[in-house]
Coordinates of C-alpha atoms and ligand atoms in Angstrom, one line a residue:
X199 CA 96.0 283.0 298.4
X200 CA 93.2 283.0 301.4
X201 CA 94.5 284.7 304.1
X202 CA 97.5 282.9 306.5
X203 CA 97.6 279.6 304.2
X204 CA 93.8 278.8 305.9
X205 CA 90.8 277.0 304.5
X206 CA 87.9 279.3 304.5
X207 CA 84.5 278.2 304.8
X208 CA 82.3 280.3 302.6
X209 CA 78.1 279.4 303.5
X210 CA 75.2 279.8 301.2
X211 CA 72.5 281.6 302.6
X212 CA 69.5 278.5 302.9
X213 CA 71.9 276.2 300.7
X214 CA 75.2 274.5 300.5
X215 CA 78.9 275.3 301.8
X216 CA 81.9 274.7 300.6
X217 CA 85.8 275.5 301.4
X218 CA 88.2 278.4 299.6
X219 CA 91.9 276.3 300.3
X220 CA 95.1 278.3 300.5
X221 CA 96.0 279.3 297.5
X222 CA 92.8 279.3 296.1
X223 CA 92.2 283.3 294.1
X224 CA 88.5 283.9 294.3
X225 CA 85.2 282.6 296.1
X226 CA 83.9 282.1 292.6
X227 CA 86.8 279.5 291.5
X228 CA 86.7 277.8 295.0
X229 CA 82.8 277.3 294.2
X230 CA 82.6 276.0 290.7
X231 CA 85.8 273.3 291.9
X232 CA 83.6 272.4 294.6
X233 CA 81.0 271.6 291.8
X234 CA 78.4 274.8 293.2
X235 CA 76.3 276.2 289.8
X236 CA 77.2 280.0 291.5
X237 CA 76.1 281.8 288.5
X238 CA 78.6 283.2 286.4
X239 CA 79.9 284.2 283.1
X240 CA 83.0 286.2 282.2
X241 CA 84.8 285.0 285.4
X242 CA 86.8 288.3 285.0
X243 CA 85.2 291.4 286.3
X244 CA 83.3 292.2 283.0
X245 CA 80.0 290.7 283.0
X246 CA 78.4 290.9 286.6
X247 CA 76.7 287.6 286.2
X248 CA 78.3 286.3 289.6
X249 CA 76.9 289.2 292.0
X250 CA 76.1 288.4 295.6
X251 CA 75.3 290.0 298.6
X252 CA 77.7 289.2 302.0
X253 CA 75.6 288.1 305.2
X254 CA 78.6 287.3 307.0
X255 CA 81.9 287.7 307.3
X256 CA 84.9 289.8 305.6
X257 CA 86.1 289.7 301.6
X258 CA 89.1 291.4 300.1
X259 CA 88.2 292.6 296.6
X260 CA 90.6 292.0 294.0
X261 CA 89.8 294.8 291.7
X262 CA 86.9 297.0 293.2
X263 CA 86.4 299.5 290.0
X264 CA 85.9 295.9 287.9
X265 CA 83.1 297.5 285.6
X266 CA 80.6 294.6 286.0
X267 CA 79.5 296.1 289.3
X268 CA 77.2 299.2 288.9
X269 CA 78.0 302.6 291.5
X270 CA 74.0 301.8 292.3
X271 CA 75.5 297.7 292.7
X272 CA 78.5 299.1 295.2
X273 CA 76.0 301.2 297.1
X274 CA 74.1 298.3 297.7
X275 CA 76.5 296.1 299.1
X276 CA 76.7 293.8 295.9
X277 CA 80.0 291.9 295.4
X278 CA 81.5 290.0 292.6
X279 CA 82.4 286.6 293.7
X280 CA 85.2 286.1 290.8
X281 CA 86.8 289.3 292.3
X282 CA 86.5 288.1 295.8
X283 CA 88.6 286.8 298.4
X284 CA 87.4 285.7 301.8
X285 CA 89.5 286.4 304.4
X286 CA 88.0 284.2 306.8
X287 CA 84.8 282.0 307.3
X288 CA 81.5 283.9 305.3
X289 CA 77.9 283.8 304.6
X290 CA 76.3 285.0 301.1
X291 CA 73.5 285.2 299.6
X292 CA 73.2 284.3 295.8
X293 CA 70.5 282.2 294.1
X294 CA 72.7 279.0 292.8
X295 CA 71.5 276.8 289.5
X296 CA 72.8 273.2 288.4
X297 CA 73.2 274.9 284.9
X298 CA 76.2 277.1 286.0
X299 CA 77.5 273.6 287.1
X300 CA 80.9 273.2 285.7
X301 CA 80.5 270.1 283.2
X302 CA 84.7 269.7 283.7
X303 CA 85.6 270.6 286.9
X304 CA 88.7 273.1 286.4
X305 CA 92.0 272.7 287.3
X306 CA 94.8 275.6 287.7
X307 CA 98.4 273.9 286.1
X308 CA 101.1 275.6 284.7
X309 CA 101.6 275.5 280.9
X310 CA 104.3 275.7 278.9
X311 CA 103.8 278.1 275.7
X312 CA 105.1 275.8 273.0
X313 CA 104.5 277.9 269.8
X314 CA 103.3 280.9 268.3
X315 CA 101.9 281.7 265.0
X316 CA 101.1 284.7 263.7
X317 CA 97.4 285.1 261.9
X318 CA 97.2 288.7 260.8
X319 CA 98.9 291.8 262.2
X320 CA 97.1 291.6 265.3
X321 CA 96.0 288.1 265.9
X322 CA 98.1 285.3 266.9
X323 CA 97.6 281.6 268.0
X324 CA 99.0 280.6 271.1
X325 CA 99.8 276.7 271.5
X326 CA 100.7 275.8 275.0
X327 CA 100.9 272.5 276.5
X328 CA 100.2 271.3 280.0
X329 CA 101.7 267.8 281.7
X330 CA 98.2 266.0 282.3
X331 CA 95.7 265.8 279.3
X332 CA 93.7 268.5 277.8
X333 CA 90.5 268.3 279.0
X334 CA 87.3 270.9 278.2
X335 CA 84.6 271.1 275.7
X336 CA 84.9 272.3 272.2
X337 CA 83.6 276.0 272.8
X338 CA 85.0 276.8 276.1
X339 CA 88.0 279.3 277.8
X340 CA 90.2 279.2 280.1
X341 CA 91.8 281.8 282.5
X342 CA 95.4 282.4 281.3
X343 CA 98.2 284.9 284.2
X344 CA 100.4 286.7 281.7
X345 CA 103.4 287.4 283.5
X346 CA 103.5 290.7 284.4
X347 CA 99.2 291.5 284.3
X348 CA 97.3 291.9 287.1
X349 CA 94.3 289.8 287.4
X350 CA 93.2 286.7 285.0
X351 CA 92.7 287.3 281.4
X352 CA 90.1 284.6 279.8
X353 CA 90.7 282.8 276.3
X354 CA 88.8 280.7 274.5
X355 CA 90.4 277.3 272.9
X356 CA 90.3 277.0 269.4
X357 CA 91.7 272.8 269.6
X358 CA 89.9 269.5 270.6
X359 CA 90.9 268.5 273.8
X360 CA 93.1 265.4 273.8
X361 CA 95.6 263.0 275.7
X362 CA 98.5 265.1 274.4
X363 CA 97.7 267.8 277.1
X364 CA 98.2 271.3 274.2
X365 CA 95.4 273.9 274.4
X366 CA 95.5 276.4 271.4
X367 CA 94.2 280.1 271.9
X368 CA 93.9 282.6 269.4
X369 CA 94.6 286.2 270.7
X370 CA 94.0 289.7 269.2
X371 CA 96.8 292.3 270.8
X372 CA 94.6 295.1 271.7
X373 CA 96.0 298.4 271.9
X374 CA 96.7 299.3 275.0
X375 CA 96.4 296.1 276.7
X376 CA 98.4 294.7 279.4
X377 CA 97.6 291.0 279.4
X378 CA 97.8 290.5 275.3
X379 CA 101.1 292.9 275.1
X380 CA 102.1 290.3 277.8
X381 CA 101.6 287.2 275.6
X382 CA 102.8 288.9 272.5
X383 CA 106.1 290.7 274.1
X384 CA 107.1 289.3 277.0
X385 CA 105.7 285.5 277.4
X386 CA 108.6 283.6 275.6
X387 CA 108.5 280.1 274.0
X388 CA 109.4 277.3 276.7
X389 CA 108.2 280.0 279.0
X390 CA 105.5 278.6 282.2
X391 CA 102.0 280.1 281.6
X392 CA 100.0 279.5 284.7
X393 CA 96.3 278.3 283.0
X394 CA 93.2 277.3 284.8
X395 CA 90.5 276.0 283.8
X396 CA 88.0 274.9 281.6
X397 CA 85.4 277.5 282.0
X398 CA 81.9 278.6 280.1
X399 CA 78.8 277.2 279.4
X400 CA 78.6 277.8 275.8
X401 CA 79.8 274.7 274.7
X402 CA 79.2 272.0 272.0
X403 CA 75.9 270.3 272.5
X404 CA 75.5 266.6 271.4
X405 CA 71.7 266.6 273.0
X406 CA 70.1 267.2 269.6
X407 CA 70.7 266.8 265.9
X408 CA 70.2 270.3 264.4
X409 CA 72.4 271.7 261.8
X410 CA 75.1 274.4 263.7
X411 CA 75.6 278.2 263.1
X412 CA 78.7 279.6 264.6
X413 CA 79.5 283.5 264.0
X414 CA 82.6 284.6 265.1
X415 CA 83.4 288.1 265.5
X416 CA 87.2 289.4 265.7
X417 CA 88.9 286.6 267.9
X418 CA 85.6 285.2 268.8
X419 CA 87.1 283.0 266.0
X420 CA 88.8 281.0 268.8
X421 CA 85.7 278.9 270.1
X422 CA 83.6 279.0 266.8
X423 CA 86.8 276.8 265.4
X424 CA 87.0 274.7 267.8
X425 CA 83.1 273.9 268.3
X426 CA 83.1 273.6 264.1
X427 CA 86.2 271.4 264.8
X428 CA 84.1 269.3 267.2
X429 CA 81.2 268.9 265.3
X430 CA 83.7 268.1 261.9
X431 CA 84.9 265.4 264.2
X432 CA 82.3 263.3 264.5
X433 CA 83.1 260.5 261.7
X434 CA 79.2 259.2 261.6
X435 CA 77.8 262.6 262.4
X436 CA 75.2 263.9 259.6
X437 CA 75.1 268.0 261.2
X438 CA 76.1 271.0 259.0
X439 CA 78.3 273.6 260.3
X440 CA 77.3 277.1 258.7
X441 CA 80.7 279.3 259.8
X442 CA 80.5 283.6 259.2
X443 CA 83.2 285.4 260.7
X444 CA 83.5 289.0 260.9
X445 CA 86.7 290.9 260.4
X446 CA 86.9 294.6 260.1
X447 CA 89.4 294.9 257.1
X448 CA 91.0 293.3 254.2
X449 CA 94.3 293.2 256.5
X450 CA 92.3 290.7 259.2
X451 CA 91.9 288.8 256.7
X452 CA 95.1 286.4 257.3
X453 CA 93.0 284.8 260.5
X454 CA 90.3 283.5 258.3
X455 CA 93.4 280.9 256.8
X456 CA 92.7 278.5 259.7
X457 CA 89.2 278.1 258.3
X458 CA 91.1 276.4 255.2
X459 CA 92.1 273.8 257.7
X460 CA 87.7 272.8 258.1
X461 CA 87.1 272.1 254.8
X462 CA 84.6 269.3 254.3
X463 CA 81.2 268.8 253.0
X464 CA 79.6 269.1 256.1
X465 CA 81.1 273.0 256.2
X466 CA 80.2 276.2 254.3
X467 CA 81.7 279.4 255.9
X468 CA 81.1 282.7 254.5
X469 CA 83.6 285.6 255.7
X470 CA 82.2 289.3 255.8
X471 CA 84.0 292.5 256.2
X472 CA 82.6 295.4 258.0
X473 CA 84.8 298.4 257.0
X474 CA 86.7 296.7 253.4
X475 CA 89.2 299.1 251.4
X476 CA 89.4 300.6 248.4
X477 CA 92.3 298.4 247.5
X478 CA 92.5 295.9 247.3
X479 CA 89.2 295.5 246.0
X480 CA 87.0 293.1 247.9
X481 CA 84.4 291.4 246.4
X482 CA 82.8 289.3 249.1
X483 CA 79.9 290.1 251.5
X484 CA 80.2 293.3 253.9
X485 CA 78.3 294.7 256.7
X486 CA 77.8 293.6 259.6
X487 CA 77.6 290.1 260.7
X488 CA 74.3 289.9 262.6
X489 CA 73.2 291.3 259.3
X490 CA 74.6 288.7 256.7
X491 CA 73.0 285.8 259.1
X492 CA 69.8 286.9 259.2
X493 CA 69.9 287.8 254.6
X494 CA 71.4 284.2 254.7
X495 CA 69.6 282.0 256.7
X496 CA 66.0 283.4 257.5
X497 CA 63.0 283.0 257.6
X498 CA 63.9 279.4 259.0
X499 CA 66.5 280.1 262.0
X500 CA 64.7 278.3 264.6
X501 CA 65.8 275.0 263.0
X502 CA 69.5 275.6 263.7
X503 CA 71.9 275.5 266.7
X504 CA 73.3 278.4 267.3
X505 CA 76.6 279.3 268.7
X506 CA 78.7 282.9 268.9
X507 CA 81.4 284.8 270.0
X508 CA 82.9 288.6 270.1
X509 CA 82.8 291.7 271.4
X510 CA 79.6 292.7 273.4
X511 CA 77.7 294.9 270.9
X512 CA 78.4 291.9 268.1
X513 CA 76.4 289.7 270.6
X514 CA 74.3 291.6 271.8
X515 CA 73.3 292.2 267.8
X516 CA 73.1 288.7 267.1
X517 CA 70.5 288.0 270.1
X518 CA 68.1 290.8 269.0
X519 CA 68.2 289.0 265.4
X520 CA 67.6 285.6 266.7
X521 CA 65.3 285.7 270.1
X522 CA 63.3 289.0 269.3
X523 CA 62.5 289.1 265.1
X524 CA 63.0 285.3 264.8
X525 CA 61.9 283.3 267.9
X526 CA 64.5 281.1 268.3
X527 CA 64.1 279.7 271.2
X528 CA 66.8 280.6 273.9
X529 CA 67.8 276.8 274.7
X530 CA 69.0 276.7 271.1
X531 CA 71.2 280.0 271.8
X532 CA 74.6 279.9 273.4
X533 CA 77.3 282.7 273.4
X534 CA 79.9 284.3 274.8
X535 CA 80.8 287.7 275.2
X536 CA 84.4 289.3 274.8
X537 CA 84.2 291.7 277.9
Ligands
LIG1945 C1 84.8 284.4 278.1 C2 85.8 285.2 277.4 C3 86.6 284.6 276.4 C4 87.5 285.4 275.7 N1 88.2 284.8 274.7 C5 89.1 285.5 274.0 C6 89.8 284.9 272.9 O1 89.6 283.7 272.5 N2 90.7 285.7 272.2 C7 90.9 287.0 272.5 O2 91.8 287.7 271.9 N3 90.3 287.6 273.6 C8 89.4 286.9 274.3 N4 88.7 287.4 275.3 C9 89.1 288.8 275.7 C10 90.3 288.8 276.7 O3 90.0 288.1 277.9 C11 90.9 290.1 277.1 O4 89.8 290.9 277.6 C12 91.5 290.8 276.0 O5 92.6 290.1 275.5 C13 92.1 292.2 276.4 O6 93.0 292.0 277.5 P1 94.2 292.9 277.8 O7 94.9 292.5 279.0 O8 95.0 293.1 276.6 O9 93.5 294.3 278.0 P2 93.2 295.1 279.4 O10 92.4 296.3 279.0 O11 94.5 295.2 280.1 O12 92.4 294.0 280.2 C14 91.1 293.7 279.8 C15 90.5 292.6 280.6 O13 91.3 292.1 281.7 C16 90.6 292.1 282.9 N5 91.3 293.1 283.9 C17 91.8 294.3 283.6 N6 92.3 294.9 284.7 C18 92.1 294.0 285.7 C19 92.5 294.0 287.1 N7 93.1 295.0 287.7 N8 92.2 292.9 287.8 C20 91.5 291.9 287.3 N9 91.2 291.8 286.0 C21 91.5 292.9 285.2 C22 89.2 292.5 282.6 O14 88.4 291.3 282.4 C23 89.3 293.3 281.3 O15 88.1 293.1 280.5 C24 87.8 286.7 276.0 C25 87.0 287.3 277.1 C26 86.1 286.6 277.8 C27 85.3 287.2 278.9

């Protein structure tokens, strides 16, 4: 909530303004509903794509050892707008661009969860539904309060967004962790889910006709299905979806079963493990995924579209393969990373 139930006025150094209502969480929410491109990523402390400097005025900051802020960043006065509150009128300074734009504006309701299926021992898909439509575009998240957590936790939908208002998630428990022990312990069926969004900017493209590669890593299944959903969707469309997903064991195997669901001519998916076990014997690919990409699809990458999500390293992998030895070029590349 800004302070006192009052709208704060937060002012962009040599650009636009635009309000923080009550009950609005952070300056970085309040911008992107007011339609500002204030560059961002993660939305959740991980990333540090939404720095900016304070010219005027006082913040509260929501979680100040949120790791995508540097000690050399803090020193220097640098803020993280999707961990800050104004607490009153403000002035920053932070370079704005129409591509951060949201392309659905996003909306905080409350959701209901409605089902949940287990995948594998650790993975699980979430269905919950809210009153008004779903709307978003295959490929992006949306901030999800587990009862209980502090902070937002961000989830990628693995549906098509529709009139019947359900948003699916699929969610690995990871040890240790407060907001997935939340949705797998404590967050009941029929239970409210507060949910806001959509969010991200790696979504579905319909600008172009090239063939789509999605590589999933771990529960960066979630927006791979749904983007191979979208493109599967089309009726008239002509584009091939190429689908790897990389899972550590012969036990995560279970999650690959909603692949099953995408069969179709238009799809080939290829599931590699990075760490298989003796038994049961495994005889597909392994390694690691970056890896089985590049064997399968080069020398020719730069005639595909490609999109991918995981864990940072997994990405980070995946970019050197495609920008630095293939060249594709970067307006073909869009990803998220699993902070
Ligand atoms: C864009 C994006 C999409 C994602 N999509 C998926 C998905 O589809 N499926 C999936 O399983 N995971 C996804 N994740 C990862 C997910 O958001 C969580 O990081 C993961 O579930 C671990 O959360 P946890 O609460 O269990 O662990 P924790 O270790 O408790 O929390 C991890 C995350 O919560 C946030 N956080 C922690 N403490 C605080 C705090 N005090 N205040 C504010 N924020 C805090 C941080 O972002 C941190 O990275 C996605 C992440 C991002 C950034």
């Amino acid at each position: 909530m800004s302070a006192a139930g009052q709208t704060h006025r937060v002012a962009i150094e040599g650009g636009v303004s635009f309000d923080l209502p009550p009950g609005e969480d952070t300056l970085l929410r309040a911008a992107l509903r007011a339609g500002v491109g204030l560059p961002h990523e993660c939305s959740v402390g991980g990333c540090g794509a939404c720095r900016f400097e304070l010219v005027a005025g006082e913040l509260q900051t929501l979680w100040p050892q949120a790791p995508g802020l540097s000690e050399r960043d803090r020193k220097r006065g640098k803020h993280l707008a999707c961990q800050s509150r104004p607490v009153g009128d403000c002035t920053i300074r932070v370079r704005c661009d129409d591509s951060y734009r949201p392309v659905v504006a996003p909306v905080r309701q409350t959701a209901r969860l409605l089902a949940r299926r287990a995948l594998s021992p650790d993975m699980s898909e979430f269905t919950v539904q809210v009153s008004a439509g779903a709307t978003f575009r295959p490929g992006q998240y949306a901030l999800l309060y587990p009862l209980g957590t502090v902070g937002a936790r961000a989830y990628s939908m693995s549906n098509l967004p529709g009139a019947d208002g359900v948003w699916q998630f699929i969610v690995r428990r990871v040890p240790g962790g407060a907001g997935s022990a939340a949705l797998f312990d404590t967050v009941a069926v029929g239970d409210a889910l507060p949910l806001d969004g959509p969010y991200g900017h790696a979504h579905l493209r319909d600008d172009n006709d090239r063939d789509i590669v999605c590589i999933a890593g771990g529960s960066g299944l979630a927006p791979m299905l749904s983007i191979a959903r979208g493109v599967l969707a089309q009726a008239a469309g002509t584009r091939r979806v190429r689908f790897f997903h990389g899972v550590r064991t012969q036990a995560d195997l279970g999650s690959t079963q909603v692949l099953d669901g995408l069969a179709g001519d238009r799809l080939s998916s290829t599931v590699v493990l990075s760490s298989p076990e003796a038994q049961p014997a495994w005889t597909g690919r392994t390694g690691f995924i970056h890896e089985e990409v590049e064997r399968a699809l080069a020398p020719d990458l730069a005639r595909f579209e490609f999109y991918f999500a995981g864990p940072p390293p997994m990405v980070q992998a995946v970019q050197e393969v495609l920008m630095l030895r293939h060249r594709v070029p970067f307006e073909q590349i869009h990803f998220d990373r699993f902070f």
